[in-house]
Tab-separated table of C-alpha atoms and ligand atoms in Angstrom:
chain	number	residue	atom	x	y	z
A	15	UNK	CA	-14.275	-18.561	6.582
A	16	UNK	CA	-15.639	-18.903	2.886
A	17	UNK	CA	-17.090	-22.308	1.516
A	18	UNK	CA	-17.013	-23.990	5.075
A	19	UNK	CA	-19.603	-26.763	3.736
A	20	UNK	CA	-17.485	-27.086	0.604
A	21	UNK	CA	-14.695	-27.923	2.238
A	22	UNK	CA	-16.470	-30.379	4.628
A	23	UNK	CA	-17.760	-32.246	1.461
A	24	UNK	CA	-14.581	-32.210	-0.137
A	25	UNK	CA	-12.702	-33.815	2.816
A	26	UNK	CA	-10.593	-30.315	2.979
A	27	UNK	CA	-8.927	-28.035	5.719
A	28	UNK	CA	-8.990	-24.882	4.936
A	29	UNK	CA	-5.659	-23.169	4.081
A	30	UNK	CA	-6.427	-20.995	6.934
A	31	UNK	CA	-7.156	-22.573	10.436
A	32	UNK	CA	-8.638	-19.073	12.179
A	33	UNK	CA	-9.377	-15.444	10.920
A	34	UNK	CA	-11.487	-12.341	11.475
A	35	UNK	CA	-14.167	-10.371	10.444
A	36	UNK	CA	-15.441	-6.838	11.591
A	37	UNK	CA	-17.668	-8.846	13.418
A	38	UNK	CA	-16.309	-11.753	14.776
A	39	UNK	CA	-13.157	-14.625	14.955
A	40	UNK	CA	-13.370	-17.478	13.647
A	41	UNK	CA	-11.369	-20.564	14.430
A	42	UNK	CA	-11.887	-23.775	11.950
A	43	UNK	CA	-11.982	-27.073	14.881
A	44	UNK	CA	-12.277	-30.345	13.082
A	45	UNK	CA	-13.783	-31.409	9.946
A	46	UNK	CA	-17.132	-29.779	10.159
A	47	UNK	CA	-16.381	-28.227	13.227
A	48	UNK	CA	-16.234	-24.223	13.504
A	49	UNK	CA	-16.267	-21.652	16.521
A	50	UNK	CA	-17.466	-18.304	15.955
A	51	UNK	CA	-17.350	-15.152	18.707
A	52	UNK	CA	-18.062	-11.908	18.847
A	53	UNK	CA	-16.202	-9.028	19.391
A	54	UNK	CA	-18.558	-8.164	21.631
A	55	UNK	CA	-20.527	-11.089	23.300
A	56	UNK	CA	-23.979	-11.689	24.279
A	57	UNK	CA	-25.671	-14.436	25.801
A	58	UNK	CA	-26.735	-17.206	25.859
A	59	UNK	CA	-23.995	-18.376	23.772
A	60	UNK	CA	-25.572	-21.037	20.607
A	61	UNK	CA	-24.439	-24.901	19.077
A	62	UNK	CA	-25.794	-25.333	15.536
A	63	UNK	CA	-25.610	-28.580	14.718
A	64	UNK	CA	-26.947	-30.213	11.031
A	65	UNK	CA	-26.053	-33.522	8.945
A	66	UNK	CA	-25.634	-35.795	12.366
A	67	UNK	CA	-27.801	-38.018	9.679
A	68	UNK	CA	-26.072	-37.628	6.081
A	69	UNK	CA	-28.873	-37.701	4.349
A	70	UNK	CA	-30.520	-34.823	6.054
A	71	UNK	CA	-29.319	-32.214	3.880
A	72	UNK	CA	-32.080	-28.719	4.227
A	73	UNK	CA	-30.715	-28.195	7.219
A	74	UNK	CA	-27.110	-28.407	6.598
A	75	UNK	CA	-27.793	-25.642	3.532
A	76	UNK	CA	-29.468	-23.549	5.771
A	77	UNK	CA	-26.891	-23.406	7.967
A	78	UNK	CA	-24.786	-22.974	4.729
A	79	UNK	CA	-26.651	-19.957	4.286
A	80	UNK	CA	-26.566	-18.504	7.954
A	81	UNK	CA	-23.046	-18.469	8.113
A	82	UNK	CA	-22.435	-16.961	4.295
A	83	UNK	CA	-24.896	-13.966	5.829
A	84	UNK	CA	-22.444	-13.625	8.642
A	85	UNK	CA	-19.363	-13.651	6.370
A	86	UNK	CA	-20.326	-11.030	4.972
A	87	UNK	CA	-21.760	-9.097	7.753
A	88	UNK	CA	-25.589	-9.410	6.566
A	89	UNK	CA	-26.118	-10.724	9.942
A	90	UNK	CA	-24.106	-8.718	12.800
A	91	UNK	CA	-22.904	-11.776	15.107
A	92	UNK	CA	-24.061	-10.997	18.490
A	93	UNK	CA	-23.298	-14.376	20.510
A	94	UNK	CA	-20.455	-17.015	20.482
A	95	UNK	CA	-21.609	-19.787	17.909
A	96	UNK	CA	-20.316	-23.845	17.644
A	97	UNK	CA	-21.287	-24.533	13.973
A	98	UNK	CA	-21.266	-28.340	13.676
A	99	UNK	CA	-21.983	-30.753	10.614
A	100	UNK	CA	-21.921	-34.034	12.343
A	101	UNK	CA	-21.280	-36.431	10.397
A	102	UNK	CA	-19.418	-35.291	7.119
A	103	UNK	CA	-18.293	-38.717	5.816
A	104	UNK	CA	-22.585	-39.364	5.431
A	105	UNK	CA	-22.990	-36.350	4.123
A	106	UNK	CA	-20.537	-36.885	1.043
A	107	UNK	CA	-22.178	-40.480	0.556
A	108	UNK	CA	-25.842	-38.820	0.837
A	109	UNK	CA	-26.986	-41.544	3.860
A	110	UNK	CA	-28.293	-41.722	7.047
A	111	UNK	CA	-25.294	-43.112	8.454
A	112	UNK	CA	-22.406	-45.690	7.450
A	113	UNK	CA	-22.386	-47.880	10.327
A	114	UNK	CA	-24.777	-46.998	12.672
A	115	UNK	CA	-26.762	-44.408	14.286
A	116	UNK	CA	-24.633	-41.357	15.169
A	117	UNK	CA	-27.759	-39.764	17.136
A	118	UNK	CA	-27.838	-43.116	19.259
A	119	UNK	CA	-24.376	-42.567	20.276
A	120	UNK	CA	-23.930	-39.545	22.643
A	121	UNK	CA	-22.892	-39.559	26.232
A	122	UNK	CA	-20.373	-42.407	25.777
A	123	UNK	CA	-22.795	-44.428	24.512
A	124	UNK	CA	-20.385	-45.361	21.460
A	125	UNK	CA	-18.426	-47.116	23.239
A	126	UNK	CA	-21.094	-49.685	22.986
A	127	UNK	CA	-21.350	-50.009	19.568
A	128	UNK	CA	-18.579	-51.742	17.341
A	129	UNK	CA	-16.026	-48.967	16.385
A	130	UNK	CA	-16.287	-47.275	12.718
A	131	UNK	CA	-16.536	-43.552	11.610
A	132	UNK	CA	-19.352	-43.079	13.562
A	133	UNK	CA	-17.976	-43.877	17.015
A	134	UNK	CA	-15.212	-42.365	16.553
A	135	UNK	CA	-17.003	-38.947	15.456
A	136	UNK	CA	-19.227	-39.146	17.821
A	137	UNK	CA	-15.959	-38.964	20.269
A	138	UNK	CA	-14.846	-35.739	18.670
A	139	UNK	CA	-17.964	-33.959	18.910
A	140	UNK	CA	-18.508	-34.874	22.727
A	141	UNK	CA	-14.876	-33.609	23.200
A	142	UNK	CA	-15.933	-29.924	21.495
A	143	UNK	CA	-19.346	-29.698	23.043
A	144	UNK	CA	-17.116	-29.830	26.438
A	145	UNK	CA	-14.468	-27.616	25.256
A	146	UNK	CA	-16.693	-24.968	23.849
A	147	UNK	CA	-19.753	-25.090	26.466
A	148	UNK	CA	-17.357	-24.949	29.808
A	149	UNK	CA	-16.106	-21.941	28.461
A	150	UNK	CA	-19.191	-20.141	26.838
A	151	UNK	CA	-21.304	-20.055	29.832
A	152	UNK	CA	-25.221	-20.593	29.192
A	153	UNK	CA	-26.293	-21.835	25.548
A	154	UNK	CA	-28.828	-22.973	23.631
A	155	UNK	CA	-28.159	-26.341	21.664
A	156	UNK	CA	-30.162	-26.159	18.192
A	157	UNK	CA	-29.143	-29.830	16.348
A	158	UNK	CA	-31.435	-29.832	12.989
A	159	UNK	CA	-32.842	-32.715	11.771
A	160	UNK	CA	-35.180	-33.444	8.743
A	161	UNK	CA	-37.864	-36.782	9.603
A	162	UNK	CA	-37.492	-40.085	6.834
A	163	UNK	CA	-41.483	-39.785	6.629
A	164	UNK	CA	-44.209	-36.835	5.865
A	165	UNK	CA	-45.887	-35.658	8.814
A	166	UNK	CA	-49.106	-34.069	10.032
A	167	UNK	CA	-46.617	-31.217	11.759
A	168	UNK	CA	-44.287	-30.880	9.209
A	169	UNK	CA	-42.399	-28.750	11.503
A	170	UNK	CA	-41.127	-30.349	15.086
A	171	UNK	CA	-39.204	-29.918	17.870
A	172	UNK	CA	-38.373	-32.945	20.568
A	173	UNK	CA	-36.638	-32.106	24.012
A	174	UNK	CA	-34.517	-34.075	25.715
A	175	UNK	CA	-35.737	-35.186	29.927
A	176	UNK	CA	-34.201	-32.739	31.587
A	177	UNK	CA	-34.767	-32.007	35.676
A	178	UNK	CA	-35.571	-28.860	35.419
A	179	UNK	CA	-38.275	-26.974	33.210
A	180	UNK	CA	-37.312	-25.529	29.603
A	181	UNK	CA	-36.723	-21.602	29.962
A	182	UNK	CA	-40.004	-19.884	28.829
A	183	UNK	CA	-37.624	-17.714	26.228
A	184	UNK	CA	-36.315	-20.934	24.565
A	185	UNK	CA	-39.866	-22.296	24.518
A	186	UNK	CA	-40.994	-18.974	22.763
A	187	UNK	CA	-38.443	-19.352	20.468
A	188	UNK	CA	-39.874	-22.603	19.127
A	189	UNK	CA	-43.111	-21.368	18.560
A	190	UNK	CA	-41.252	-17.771	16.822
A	191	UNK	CA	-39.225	-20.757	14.345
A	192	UNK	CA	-42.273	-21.975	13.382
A	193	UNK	CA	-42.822	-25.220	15.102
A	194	UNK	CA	-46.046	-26.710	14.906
A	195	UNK	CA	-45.790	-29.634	17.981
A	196	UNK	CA	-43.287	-29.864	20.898
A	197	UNK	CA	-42.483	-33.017	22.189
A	198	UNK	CA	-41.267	-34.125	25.173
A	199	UNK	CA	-39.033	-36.816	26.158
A	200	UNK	CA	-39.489	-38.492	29.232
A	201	UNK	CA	-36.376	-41.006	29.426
A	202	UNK	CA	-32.741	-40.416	28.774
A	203	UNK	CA	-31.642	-40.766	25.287
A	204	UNK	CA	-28.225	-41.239	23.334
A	205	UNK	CA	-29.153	-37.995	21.093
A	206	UNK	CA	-26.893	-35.384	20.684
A	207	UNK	CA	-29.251	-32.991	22.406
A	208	UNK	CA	-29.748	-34.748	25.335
A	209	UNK	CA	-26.025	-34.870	25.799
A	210	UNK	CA	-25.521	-30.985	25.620
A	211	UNK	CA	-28.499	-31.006	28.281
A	212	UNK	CA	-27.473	-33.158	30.389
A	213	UNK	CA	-23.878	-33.317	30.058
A	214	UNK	CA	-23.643	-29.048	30.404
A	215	UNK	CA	-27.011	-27.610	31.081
A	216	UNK	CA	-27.474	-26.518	27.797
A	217	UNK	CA	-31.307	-25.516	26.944
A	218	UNK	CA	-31.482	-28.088	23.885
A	219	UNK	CA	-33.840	-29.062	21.568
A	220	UNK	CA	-33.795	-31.209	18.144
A	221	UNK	CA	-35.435	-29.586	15.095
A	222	UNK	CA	-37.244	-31.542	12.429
A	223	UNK	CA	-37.692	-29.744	9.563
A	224	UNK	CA	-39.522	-31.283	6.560
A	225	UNK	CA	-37.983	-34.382	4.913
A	226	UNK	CA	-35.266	-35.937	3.926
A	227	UNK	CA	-33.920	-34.716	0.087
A	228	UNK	CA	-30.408	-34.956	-1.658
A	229	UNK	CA	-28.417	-31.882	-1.979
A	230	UNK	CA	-29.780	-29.158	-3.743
A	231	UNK	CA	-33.185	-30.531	-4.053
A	232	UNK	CA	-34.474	-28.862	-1.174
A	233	UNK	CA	-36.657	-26.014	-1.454
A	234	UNK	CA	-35.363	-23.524	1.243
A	235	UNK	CA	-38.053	-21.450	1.048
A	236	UNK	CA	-40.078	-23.809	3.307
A	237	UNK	CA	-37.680	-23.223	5.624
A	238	UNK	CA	-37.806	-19.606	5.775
A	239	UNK	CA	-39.657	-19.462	8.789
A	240	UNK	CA	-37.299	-21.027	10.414
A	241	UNK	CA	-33.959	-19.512	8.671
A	242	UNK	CA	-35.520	-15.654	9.730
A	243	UNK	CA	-35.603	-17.186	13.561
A	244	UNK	CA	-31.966	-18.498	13.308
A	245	UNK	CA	-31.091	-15.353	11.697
A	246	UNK	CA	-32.646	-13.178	14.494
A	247	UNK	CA	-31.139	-15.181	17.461
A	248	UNK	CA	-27.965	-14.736	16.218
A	249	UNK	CA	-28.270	-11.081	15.616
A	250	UNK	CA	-29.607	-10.838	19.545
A	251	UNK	CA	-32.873	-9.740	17.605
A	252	UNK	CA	-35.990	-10.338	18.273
A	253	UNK	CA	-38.131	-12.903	15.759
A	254	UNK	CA	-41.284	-12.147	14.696
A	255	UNK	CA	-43.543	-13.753	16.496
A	256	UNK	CA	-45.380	-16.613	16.197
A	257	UNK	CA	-49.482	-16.001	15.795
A	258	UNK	CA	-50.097	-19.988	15.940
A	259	UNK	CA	-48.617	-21.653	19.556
A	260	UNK	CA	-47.452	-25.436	18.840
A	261	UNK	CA	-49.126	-28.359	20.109
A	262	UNK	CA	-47.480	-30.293	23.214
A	263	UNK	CA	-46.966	-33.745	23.223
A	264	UNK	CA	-44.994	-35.866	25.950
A	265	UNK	CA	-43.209	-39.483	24.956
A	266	UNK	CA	-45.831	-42.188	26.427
A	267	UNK	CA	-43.872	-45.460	25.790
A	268	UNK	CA	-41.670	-46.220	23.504
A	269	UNK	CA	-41.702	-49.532	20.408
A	270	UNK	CA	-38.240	-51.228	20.885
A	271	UNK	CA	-37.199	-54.137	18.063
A	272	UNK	CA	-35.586	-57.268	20.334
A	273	UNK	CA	-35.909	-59.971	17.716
A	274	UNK	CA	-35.951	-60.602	14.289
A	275	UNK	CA	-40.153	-61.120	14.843
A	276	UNK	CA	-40.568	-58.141	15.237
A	277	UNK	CA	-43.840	-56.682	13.141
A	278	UNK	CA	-44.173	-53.092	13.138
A	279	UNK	CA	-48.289	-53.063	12.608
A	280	UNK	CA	-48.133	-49.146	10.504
A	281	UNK	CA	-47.863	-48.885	6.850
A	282	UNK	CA	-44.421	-47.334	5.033
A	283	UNK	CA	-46.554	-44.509	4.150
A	284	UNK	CA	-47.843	-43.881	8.113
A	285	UNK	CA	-47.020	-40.292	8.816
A	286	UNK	CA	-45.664	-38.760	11.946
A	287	UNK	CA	-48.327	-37.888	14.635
A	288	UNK	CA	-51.078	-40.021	13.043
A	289	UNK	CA	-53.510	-40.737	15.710
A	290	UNK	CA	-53.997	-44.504	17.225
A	291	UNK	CA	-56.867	-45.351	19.721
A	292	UNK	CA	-56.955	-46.988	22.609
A	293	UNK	CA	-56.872	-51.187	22.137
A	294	UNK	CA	-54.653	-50.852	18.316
A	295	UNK	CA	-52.246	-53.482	18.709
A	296	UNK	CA	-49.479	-51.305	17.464
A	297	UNK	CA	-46.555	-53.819	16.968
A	298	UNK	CA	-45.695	-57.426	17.844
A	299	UNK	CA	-42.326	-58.897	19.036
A	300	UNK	CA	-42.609	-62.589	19.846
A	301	UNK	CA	-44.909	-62.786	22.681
A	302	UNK	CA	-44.498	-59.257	23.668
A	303	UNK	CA	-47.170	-57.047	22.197
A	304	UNK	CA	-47.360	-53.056	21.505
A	305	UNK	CA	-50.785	-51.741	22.358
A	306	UNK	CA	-52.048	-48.182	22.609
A	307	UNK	CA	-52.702	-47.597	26.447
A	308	UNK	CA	-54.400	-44.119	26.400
A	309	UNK	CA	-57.444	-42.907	24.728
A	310	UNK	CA	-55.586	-41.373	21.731
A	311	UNK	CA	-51.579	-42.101	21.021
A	312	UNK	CA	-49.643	-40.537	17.587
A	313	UNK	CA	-47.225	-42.197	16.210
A	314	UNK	CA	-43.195	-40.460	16.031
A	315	UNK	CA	-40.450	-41.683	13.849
A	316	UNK	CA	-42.585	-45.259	13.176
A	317	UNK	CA	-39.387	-47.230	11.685
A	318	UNK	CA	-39.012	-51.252	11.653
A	319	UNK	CA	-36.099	-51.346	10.010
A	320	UNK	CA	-33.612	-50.549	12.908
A	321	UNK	CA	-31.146	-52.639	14.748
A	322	UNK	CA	-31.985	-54.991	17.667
A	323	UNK	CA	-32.567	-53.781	20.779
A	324	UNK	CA	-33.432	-49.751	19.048
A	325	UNK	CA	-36.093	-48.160	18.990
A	326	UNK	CA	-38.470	-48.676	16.316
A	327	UNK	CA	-41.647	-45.897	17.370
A	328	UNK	CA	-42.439	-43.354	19.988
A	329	UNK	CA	-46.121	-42.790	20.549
A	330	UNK	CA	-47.398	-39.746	21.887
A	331	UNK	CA	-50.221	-37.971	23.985
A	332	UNK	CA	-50.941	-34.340	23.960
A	333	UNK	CA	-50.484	-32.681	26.908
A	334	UNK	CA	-52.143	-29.117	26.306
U	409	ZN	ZN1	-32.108	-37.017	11.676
């Protein structure tokens, strides 16, 4: 299908619900929402997921891009594909969200959280992640994400708690995209990712890529380390691989806003994985305080600004 992001802006169907290509059929879902497979399939089968936060546009033109290569057969489709941009009614207004958090949302949790667009979306894309991953078999969940603030590893991937370990080839992968720190999560979360993983086994990871810019302000070409990865997994190619391995970091505790006291202790300009030592009060909430535990903690997604009862920080220790 031409001009899929086009039409998701412009609050379109398509005049065409499903087609073909030498390649592969296509069937147009929802809004945003488009299956791609094979003629002749290989696994594991891939979600691509961008624009869950509106605002987070590289992503959602690289993906743009991906599927204009397919289209017209400069990438040879090798596995069945979910592309998904999550939250299209953001996207058109250029913000994070409307109401609230889409990525807090997953595995029923918006059924929490007062209904709007954003429940309701998040809904319909827990509804096709069943439909399309009980039929697929094994997948690989990438949902693409650029971080609100610059960042000592410009290029990130976080994983969801899962029970078992991360396949070594989806690991490799990482390092092939050009991801410069992996972190773990050690809790269940209301991400999209960790509702693929847990929900349907999917190997799952969320991809931050640079930051946040309007439409067509982005300069792809950072990406392109990243785009030639995508690009290569779905051809059932191999990437080039990585010469630099990422850094490993696991979630250590987590900076939750309860009350309207609640001081986040970083500047607006604090980056992503700046370093904290042991004893830095990190953030005060009434009489509850934030402190760095271990001998070195970095700071992920620092953000006072959230809702009560969210989280506000994650800090960090390397595991290497
Ligand atoms: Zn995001």
């Amino acid at each position: 299908m031409q001009d899929f992001l086009a039409h998701t802006l412009a609050g379109e169907a398509p005049a065409a619900r499903c087609g073909e290509t030498d390649y592969y059929r296509w069937t147009w879902w929802d809004e945003g929402v488009m299956q791609l497979i094979p003629h002749r399939a290989t696994q594991p089968a891939l979600v691509l997921s961008a624009g869950i936060h509106g605002n987070e546009t590289a992503p959602v033109e690289m993906l743009d891009a991906l599927l204009e290569d397919l289209r017209r057969g400069e990438i040879i489709l090798t596995r069945p594909v979910l592309v998904i941009l999550g939250n299209p009614a953001a996207l058109r207004a250029g913000k994070r969200y409307l109401s609230d958090d889409m990525n807090r949302m997953f595995g029923g949790r918006w059924q929490r959280f007062p209904e709007s667009g954003e429940t309701r979306r998040a809904c319909v894309l827990e509804h096709c992640l069943e439909r399309y991953l009980s039929d697929v078999g094994p997948a690989w969940h990438l949902d693409m994400h650029t971080a609100i603030r610059g960042s000592h590893h410009p290029r990130f991937g976080v994983f969801p708690a899962r029970d078992t370990p991360y396949e070594a080839d989806f690991l490799a992968w990482m390092a092939d995209a050009g991801l410069q720190a992996l972190v773990f999560h050690r809790a269940p979360g209301g991400t999209f990712t960790h509702h693929s993983s847990a929900c349907f086994g999917a190997q799952s990871c969320t991809l931050e890529l640079g930051k946040a810019q309007p439409f067509g302000q982005n300069d792809l070409t950072r990406f392109s380390i990243t785009q030639s990865a995508l690009s290569a997994l779905l051809a059932g190619m191999p990437a080039v691989p990585a010469d630099v391995q990422p850094l490993r970091y696991e979630v250590a505790s987590q900076i939750t806003r309860h009350s309207e006291a609640f001081t986040l202790h970083m500047s607006a300009q604090t980056e992503n994985f700046t370093a904290f030592h042991r004893g830095t009060v990190l953030a005060e909430d009434g009489d509850t305080v934030y402190r760095v535990e271990n001998e070195t903690e970095y700071v992920l997604f620092p953000n006072p600004n959230v809702a009560l009862g969210l989280r506000a920080g994650l800090m960090l220790k390397e595991i290497n």
